[in-house]
PDB file of C-alpha atoms in Angstrom:
ATOM      1  CA  GLU A 223      77.820  99.276 249.641  1.00 73.00           C
ATOM      2  CA  PRO A 224      80.624  97.561 247.293  1.00 75.00           C
ATOM      3  CA  GLU A 225      80.539  93.965 246.902  1.00 90.00           C
ATOM      4  CA  VAL A 226      82.382  91.158 245.024  1.00 93.00           C
ATOM      5  CA  THR A 227      80.258  89.471 242.132  1.00 95.00           C
ATOM      6  CA  GLN A 228      80.628  86.487 240.031  1.00 96.00           C
ATOM      7  CA  THR A 229      79.012  85.214 237.004  1.00 96.00           C
ATOM      8  CA  PRO A 230      77.823  82.808 236.212  1.00 96.00           C
ATOM      9  CA  SER A 231      76.008  81.236 239.347  1.00 93.00           C
ATOM     10  CA  HIS A 232      75.265  78.083 237.989  1.00 95.00           C
ATOM     11  CA  GLN A 233      76.948  76.211 235.548  1.00 96.00           C
ATOM     12  CA  VAL A 234      76.415  72.684 234.089  1.00 97.00           C
ATOM     13  CA  THR A 235      79.317  71.260 231.800  1.00 97.00           C
ATOM     14  CA  GLN A 236      80.069  67.361 230.361  1.00 97.00           C
ATOM     15  CA  MET A 237      83.435  66.054 231.818  1.00 97.00           C
ATOM     16  CA  GLY A 238      86.348  67.247 229.721  1.00 97.00           C
ATOM     17  CA  GLN A 239      84.723  70.803 228.928  1.00 97.00           C
ATOM     18  CA  GLU A 240      86.761  73.583 229.780  1.00 97.00           C
ATOM     19  CA  VAL A 241      85.316  76.217 232.172  1.00 98.00           C
ATOM     20  CA  ILE A 242      85.543  79.709 232.978  1.00 97.00           C
ATOM     21  CA  LEU A 243      84.650  81.283 236.179  1.00 98.00           C
ATOM     22  CA  ARG A 244      84.652  85.047 236.341  1.00 97.00           C
ATOM     23  CA  CYS A 245      84.722  87.692 239.475  1.00 97.00           C
ATOM     24  CA  VAL A 246      84.728  91.472 239.268  1.00 96.00           C
ATOM     25  CA  PRO A 247      86.227  92.308 243.080  1.00 95.00           C
ATOM     26  CA  ILE A 248      85.598  95.420 244.968  1.00 92.00           C
ATOM     27  CA  SER A 249      87.444  97.763 242.841  1.00 89.00           C
ATOM     28  CA  ASN A 250      90.243  98.815 245.314  1.00 88.00           C
ATOM     29  CA  HIS A 251      91.193  96.009 246.405  1.00 90.00           C
ATOM     30  CA  LEU A 252      94.123  94.489 245.747  1.00 89.00           C
ATOM     31  CA  TYR A 253      94.859  90.978 246.480  1.00 90.00           C
ATOM     32  CA  PHE A 254      92.352  88.452 245.174  1.00 92.00           C
ATOM     33  CA  TYR A 255      91.386  84.641 246.087  1.00 92.00           C
ATOM     34  CA  TRP A 256      89.324  81.648 245.042  1.00 95.00           C
ATOM     35  CA  TYR A 257      87.813  79.100 247.378  1.00 93.00           C
ATOM     36  CA  ARG A 258      85.719  76.415 246.896  1.00 94.00           C
ATOM     37  CA  GLN A 259      83.264  74.492 248.524  1.00 91.00           C
ATOM     38  CA  ILE A 260      82.279  70.620 247.555  1.00 91.00           C
ATOM     39  CA  LEU A 261      79.104  69.782 248.836  1.00 85.00           C
ATOM     40  CA  GLY A 262      78.390  69.680 252.692  1.00 79.00           C
ATOM     41  CA  GLN A 263      82.404  70.138 253.282  1.00 82.00           C
ATOM     42  CA  LYS A 264      84.254  72.859 254.170  1.00 83.00           C
ATOM     43  CA  VAL A 265      85.663  75.985 252.366  1.00 87.00           C
ATOM     44  CA  GLU A 266      89.053  75.131 250.787  1.00 89.00           C
ATOM     45  CA  PHE A 267      91.527  77.576 249.750  1.00 87.00           C
ATOM     46  CA  LEU A 268      92.980  76.878 246.081  1.00 93.00           C
ATOM     47  CA  VAL A 269      94.248  80.506 244.938  1.00 92.00           C
ATOM     48  CA  SER A 270      95.994  83.990 245.968  1.00 89.00           C
ATOM     49  CA  PHE A 271      96.535  86.782 243.637  1.00 91.00           C
ATOM     50  CA  TYR A 272      98.417  89.968 243.988  1.00 89.00           C
ATOM     51  CA  ASN A 273     100.365  91.935 241.715  1.00 88.00           C
ATOM     52  CA  ASN A 274      99.527  90.326 238.512  1.00 89.00           C
ATOM     53  CA  GLU A 275     100.584  87.007 239.656  1.00 91.00           C
ATOM     54  CA  ILE A 276     100.428  83.826 241.882  1.00 93.00           C
ATOM     55  CA  SER A 277     100.745  84.739 245.676  1.00 88.00           C
ATOM     56  CA  GLU A 278      99.473  81.179 247.000  1.00 86.00           C
ATOM     57  CA  LYS A 279      98.693  77.936 246.277  1.00 89.00           C
ATOM     58  CA  SER A 280      96.940  74.680 247.617  1.00 89.00           C
ATOM     59  CA  GLU A 281      97.825  71.461 246.289  1.00 90.00           C
ATOM     60  CA  ILE A 282      94.363  71.150 244.997  1.00 93.00           C
ATOM     61  CA  PHE A 283      95.785  73.959 242.333  1.00 95.00           C
ATOM     62  CA  ASP A 284      97.154  71.819 239.812  1.00 93.00           C
ATOM     63  CA  ASP A 285      98.196  72.415 236.071  1.00 94.00           C
ATOM     64  CA  GLN A 286      94.307  71.830 235.210  1.00 96.00           C
ATOM     65  CA  PHE A 287      93.455  75.276 237.098  1.00 97.00           C
ATOM     66  CA  SER A 288      94.495  78.891 236.136  1.00 97.00           C
ATOM     67  CA  VAL A 289      93.979  82.373 237.388  1.00 96.00           C
ATOM     68  CA  GLU A 290      93.637  85.575 235.217  1.00 94.00           C
ATOM     69  CA  ARG A 291      93.222  89.316 235.087  1.00 91.00           C
ATOM     70  CA  PRO A 292      92.590  89.960 231.999  1.00 85.00           C
ATOM     71  CA  ASP A 293      91.399  93.469 231.914  1.00 84.00           C
ATOM     72  CA  GLY A 294      92.026  94.981 235.608  1.00 77.00           C
ATOM     73  CA  SER A 295      88.439  94.689 236.171  1.00 85.00           C
ATOM     74  CA  ASN A 296      87.528  90.816 236.148  1.00 92.00           C
ATOM     75  CA  PHE A 297      89.502  87.628 237.736  1.00 95.00           C
ATOM     76  CA  THR A 298      88.885  84.423 235.632  1.00 97.00           C
ATOM     77  CA  LEU A 299      89.679  80.877 237.299  1.00 98.00           C
ATOM     78  CA  LYS A 300      89.768  78.649 234.790  1.00 97.00           C
ATOM     79  CA  ILE A 301      89.345  74.581 234.933  1.00 97.00           C
ATOM     80  CA  ARG A 302      90.597  73.020 231.834  1.00 95.00           C
ATOM     81  CA  SER A 303      89.576  69.461 231.438  1.00 94.00           C
ATOM     82  CA  THR A 304      86.818  69.352 234.141  1.00 96.00           C
ATOM     83  CA  LYS A 305      86.464  66.372 236.458  1.00 96.00           C
ATOM     84  CA  LEU A 306      83.509  64.705 237.946  1.00 96.00           C
ATOM     85  CA  GLU A 307      84.882  66.003 241.188  1.00 95.00           C
ATOM     86  CA  ASP A 308      85.211  69.203 240.347  1.00 97.00           C
ATOM     87  CA  SER A 309      81.800  70.227 241.242  1.00 97.00           C
ATOM     88  CA  ALA A 310      81.361  72.355 243.934  1.00 96.00           C
ATOM     89  CA  MET A 311      80.731  75.707 244.669  1.00 94.00           C
ATOM     90  CA  TYR A 312      83.505  78.551 243.740  1.00 96.00           C
ATOM     91  CA  PHE A 313      83.736  81.323 246.003  1.00 94.00           C
ATOM     92  CA  CYS A 314      86.276  84.403 244.629  1.00 95.00           C
ATOM     93  CA  ALA A 315      87.222  86.727 247.380  1.00 92.00           C
ATOM     94  CA  SER A 316      88.970  90.542 247.861  1.00 91.00           C
ATOM     95  CA  SER A 317      90.908  92.007 250.171  1.00 87.00           C
ATOM     96  CA  GLU A 318      92.320  95.428 250.523  1.00 85.00           C
ATOM     97  CA  ALA A 319      95.501  93.879 252.125  1.00 76.00           C
ATOM     98  CA  GLY A 320      96.726  90.561 252.239  1.00 68.00           C
ATOM     99  CA  GLY A 321      97.142  88.303 255.120  1.00 62.00           C
ATOM    100  CA  THR A 322      94.970  90.238 256.824  1.00 60.00           C
ATOM    101  CA  GLY A 323      91.857  88.009 256.890  1.00 60.00           C
ATOM    102  CA  GLU A 324      89.527  90.599 256.061  1.00 77.00           C
ATOM    103  CA  LEU A 325      88.483  88.998 252.859  1.00 83.00           C
ATOM    104  CA  PHE A 326      84.517  89.923 251.123  1.00 88.00           C
ATOM    105  CA  PHE A 327      83.102  87.145 249.323  1.00 91.00           C
ATOM    106  CA  GLY A 328      81.019  86.712 245.938  1.00 92.00           C
ATOM    107  CA  GLU A 329      78.140  84.513 246.393  1.00 90.00           C
ATOM    108  CA  GLY A 330      79.656  81.856 244.340  1.00 93.00           C
ATOM    109  CA  SER A 331      79.427  79.861 241.130  1.00 95.00           C
ATOM    110  CA  ARG A 332      78.081  76.556 241.600  1.00 95.00           C
ATOM    111  CA  LEU A 333      79.683  74.221 238.880  1.00 97.00           C
ATOM    112  CA  THR A 334      78.238  70.812 238.062  1.00 97.00           C
ATOM    113  CA  VAL A 335      80.357  68.418 236.076  1.00 97.00           C
ATOM    114  CA  LEU A 336      78.343  65.538 234.267  1.00 96.00           C
TER     115      LEU A 336
ATOM    116  CA  GLN B  73      96.257  66.340 262.066  1.00 57.00           C
ATOM    117  CA  LYS B  74      94.336  68.879 260.377  1.00 64.00           C
ATOM    118  CA  GLU B  75      95.648  72.423 260.489  1.00 85.00           C
ATOM    119  CA  VAL B  76      92.358  73.734 261.429  1.00 90.00           C
ATOM    120  CA  GLU B  77      89.694  71.417 263.738  1.00 92.00           C
ATOM    121  CA  GLN B  78      86.481  72.239 264.324  1.00 92.00           C
ATOM    122  CA  ASP B  79      83.076  70.361 265.145  1.00 85.00           C
ATOM    123  CA  PRO B  80      80.819  70.465 262.341  1.00 81.00           C
ATOM    124  CA  GLY B  81      77.647  70.182 264.846  1.00 83.00           C
ATOM    125  CA  PRO B  82      75.094  70.237 263.670  1.00 90.00           C
ATOM    126  CA  LEU B  83      74.354  72.444 266.984  1.00 93.00           C
ATOM    127  CA  SER B  84      70.879  73.421 268.098  1.00 96.00           C
ATOM    128  CA  VAL B  85      70.002  75.708 270.882  1.00 96.00           C
ATOM    129  CA  PRO B  86      66.783  77.767 271.887  1.00 97.00           C
ATOM    130  CA  GLU B  87      66.404  81.376 271.254  1.00 97.00           C
ATOM    131  CA  GLY B  88      67.730  83.359 274.085  1.00 97.00           C
ATOM    132  CA  ALA B  89      70.379  81.045 274.959  1.00 97.00           C
ATOM    133  CA  ILE B  90      74.077  81.591 275.027  1.00 97.00           C
ATOM    134  CA  VAL B  91      75.782  79.889 272.071  1.00 97.00           C
ATOM    135  CA  SER B  92      79.916  78.868 271.944  1.00 96.00           C
ATOM    136  CA  LEU B  93      81.667  77.619 268.837  1.00 97.00           C
ATOM    137  CA  ASN B  94      85.534  76.966 269.142  1.00 96.00           C
ATOM    138  CA  CYS B  95      88.284  75.522 266.622  1.00 96.00           C
ATOM    139  CA  THR B  96      91.829  74.495 267.308  1.00 96.00           C
ATOM    140  CA  TYR B  97      94.616  74.787 265.469  1.00 94.00           C
ATOM    141  CA  SER B  98      98.260  73.669 264.905  1.00 92.00           C
ATOM    142  CA  ASN B  99     100.040  76.351 262.910  1.00 88.00           C
ATOM    143  CA  SER B 100     101.728  79.074 264.721  1.00 89.00           C
ATOM    144  CA  ALA B 101     102.517  81.096 262.239  1.00 87.00           C
ATOM    145  CA  PHE B 102      98.500  81.815 262.394  1.00 88.00           C
ATOM    146  CA  GLN B 103      98.384  85.285 263.521  1.00 87.00           C
ATOM    147  CA  TYR B 104      95.111  86.526 261.677  1.00 88.00           C
ATOM    148  CA  PHE B 105      91.451  85.216 263.531  1.00 92.00           C
ATOM    149  CA  MET B 106      88.599  85.168 261.820  1.00 92.00           C
ATOM    150  CA  TRP B 107      84.374  83.919 262.509  1.00 94.00           C
ATOM    151  CA  TYR B 108      82.593  84.395 258.891  1.00 93.00           C
ATOM    152  CA  ARG B 109      78.965  83.435 258.749  1.00 94.00           C
ATOM    153  CA  GLN B 110      77.606  81.314 256.098  1.00 90.00           C
ATOM    154  CA  TYR B 111      73.723  80.867 255.488  1.00 89.00           C
ATOM    155  CA  SER B 112      72.730  78.090 252.772  1.00 81.00           C
ATOM    156  CA  ARG B 113      74.283  79.250 249.511  1.00 76.00           C
ATOM    157  CA  LYS B 114      75.487  82.047 249.798  1.00 81.00           C
ATOM    158  CA  GLY B 115      79.214  83.314 250.555  1.00 85.00           C
ATOM    159  CA  PRO B 116      80.929  83.451 253.356  1.00 89.00           C
ATOM    160  CA  GLU B 117      80.418  86.968 255.790  1.00 90.00           C
ATOM    161  CA  LEU B 118      83.160  87.747 258.026  1.00 88.00           C
ATOM    162  CA  LEU B 119      81.663  88.374 261.185  1.00 92.00           C
ATOM    163  CA  MET B 120      84.636  88.968 263.304  1.00 90.00           C
ATOM    164  CA  TYR B 121      88.287  89.376 262.818  1.00 88.00           C
ATOM    165  CA  THR B 122      90.718  89.534 265.942  1.00 88.00           C
ATOM    166  CA  TYR B 123      94.823  90.076 265.405  1.00 84.00           C
ATOM    167  CA  SER B 124      96.992  87.446 267.803  1.00 80.00           C
ATOM    168  CA  SER B 125      95.500  86.595 271.738  1.00 84.00           C
ATOM    169  CA  GLY B 126      92.501  88.035 273.289  1.00 87.00           C
ATOM    170  CA  ASN B 127      88.911  89.231 273.129  1.00 91.00           C
ATOM    171  CA  LYS B 128      86.819  91.230 271.060  1.00 93.00           C
ATOM    172  CA  GLU B 129      83.489  92.208 271.250  1.00 95.00           C
ATOM    173  CA  ASP B 130      80.774  93.350 268.347  1.00 93.00           C
ATOM    174  CA  GLY B 131      77.405  93.847 269.658  1.00 96.00           C
ATOM    175  CA  ARG B 132      75.589  90.012 271.192  1.00 97.00           C
ATOM    176  CA  PHE B 133      79.416  88.531 269.656  1.00 97.00           C
ATOM    177  CA  THR B 134      82.562  88.114 270.781  1.00 96.00           C
ATOM    178  CA  ALA B 135      85.574  86.487 270.286  1.00 96.00           C
ATOM    179  CA  GLN B 136      88.535  85.161 272.027  1.00 96.00           C
ATOM    180  CA  VAL B 137      92.009  83.756 270.856  1.00 95.00           C
ATOM    181  CA  ASP B 138      94.038  81.756 273.018  1.00 94.00           C
ATOM    182  CA  LYS B 139      97.485  81.613 270.948  1.00 92.00           C
ATOM    183  CA  SER B 140      99.581  79.529 273.835  1.00 92.00           C
ATOM    184  CA  SER B 141      96.776  76.525 273.365  1.00 93.00           C
ATOM    185  CA  LYS B 142      95.806  77.337 269.377  1.00 94.00           C
ATOM    186  CA  TYR B 143      92.193  77.343 270.588  1.00 94.00           C
ATOM    187  CA  ILE B 144      89.996  80.025 269.606  1.00 96.00           C
ATOM    188  CA  SER B 145      86.038  80.878 270.102  1.00 96.00           C
ATOM    189  CA  LEU B 146      83.136  82.443 269.372  1.00 97.00           C
ATOM    190  CA  PHE B 147      80.429  83.374 271.713  1.00 97.00           C
ATOM    191  CA  ILE B 148      76.862  84.536 270.708  1.00 97.00           C
ATOM    192  CA  ARG B 149      74.497  85.671 273.626  1.00 97.00           C
ATOM    193  CA  ASP B 150      70.686  86.079 273.307  1.00 97.00           C
ATOM    194  CA  SER B 151      70.890  83.938 270.188  1.00 97.00           C
ATOM    195  CA  GLN B 152      67.831  84.834 267.593  1.00 97.00           C
ATOM    196  CA  PRO B 153      66.784  82.193 264.889  1.00 96.00           C
ATOM    197  CA  SER B 154      67.975  84.580 262.570  1.00 95.00           C
ATOM    198  CA  ASP B 155      71.545  83.405 263.453  1.00 96.00           C
ATOM    199  CA  SER B 156      71.116  80.105 261.950  1.00 96.00           C
ATOM    200  CA  ALA B 157      73.386  79.541 259.592  1.00 94.00           C
ATOM    201  CA  THR B 158      77.006  77.539 259.469  1.00 92.00           C
ATOM    202  CA  TYR B 159      79.784  79.649 261.409  1.00 95.00           C
ATOM    203  CA  LEU B 160      83.107  78.882 259.689  1.00 93.00           C
ATOM    204  CA  CYS B 161      86.745  80.150 262.158  1.00 94.00           C
ATOM    205  CA  ALA B 162      89.132  80.924 259.778  1.00 91.00           C
ATOM    206  CA  MET B 163      93.146  81.774 260.261  1.00 88.00           C
ATOM    207  CA  SER B 164      95.391  83.272 258.412  1.00 84.00           C
ATOM    208  CA  ALA B 165      99.604  83.922 257.627  1.00 78.00           C
ATOM    209  CA  ASP B 166     100.598  85.580 254.892  1.00 67.00           C
ATOM    210  CA  ASN B 167      98.273  85.917 252.149  1.00 62.00           C
ATOM    211  CA  ASP B 168      96.414  82.152 251.984  1.00 66.00           C
ATOM    212  CA  MET B 169      93.801  81.525 254.664  1.00 76.00           C
ATOM    213  CA  ARG B 170      92.797  78.482 256.073  1.00 84.00           C
ATOM    214  CA  PHE B 171      88.728  77.796 257.196  1.00 87.00           C
ATOM    215  CA  GLY B 172      87.497  75.263 259.461  1.00 90.00           C
ATOM    216  CA  ALA B 173      84.900  72.577 258.207  1.00 87.00           C
ATOM    217  CA  GLY B 174      82.142  75.317 259.927  1.00 90.00           C
ATOM    218  CA  THR B 175      79.202  74.495 262.506  1.00 93.00           C
ATOM    219  CA  ARG B 176      75.816  74.219 261.603  1.00 92.00           C
ATOM    220  CA  LEU B 177      74.146  76.266 263.967  1.00 95.00           C
ATOM    221  CA  THR B 178      69.945  76.338 264.466  1.00 96.00           C
ATOM    222  CA  VAL B 179      68.367  78.800 266.431  1.00 97.00           C
ATOM    223  CA  LYS B 180      65.156  77.661 267.599  1.00 96.00           C
ATOM    224  CA  PRO B 181      62.168  79.967 268.060  1.00 95.00           C
TER     225      PRO B 181
END
């Protein structure tokens, strides 16, 4: 069964460092998303991406965040100059069609900022 | 007012019980309504998906959407210990989805 894969599963970084989280969406999916979940809190939307550009982003997705689809298979989330409060699980998701809600999530990348 | 409200629980029931999980929302633009199940340290997994108002049944799970009241429900019949997880309601309009806080459910054998 096709699945969304994410790497790394866990990353520990120092405050102020840059982090890149990688995702390989399901191959025939066209819409890609990043969500985050701070420990014990709700899943929060960060950004959606379609046709090589951001289609929606939340207020959380400020200038320290960026997304890229560098090679047609990977979908990356870059966090520049990480802060302590960036510590969370970051989930990548993909869907065949936008807005329908049938998202398939990866297992998540746990980011710990020290 | 939050866009999506969901009681985080925790909710504990005996095996075999009927479980009722609910969410309310404020954005009338939402058209797609979902329930996700999330096991500890795993990504959310889609359980049920409905479009607009109405009921949908899948095995032991029934999802209800009442757009006039901005209220959605998930019922689990004959609950099993394997149903123990966090249940997230979610709803979407266009290309982003909003999640509820998630209700942590424990089904005790």
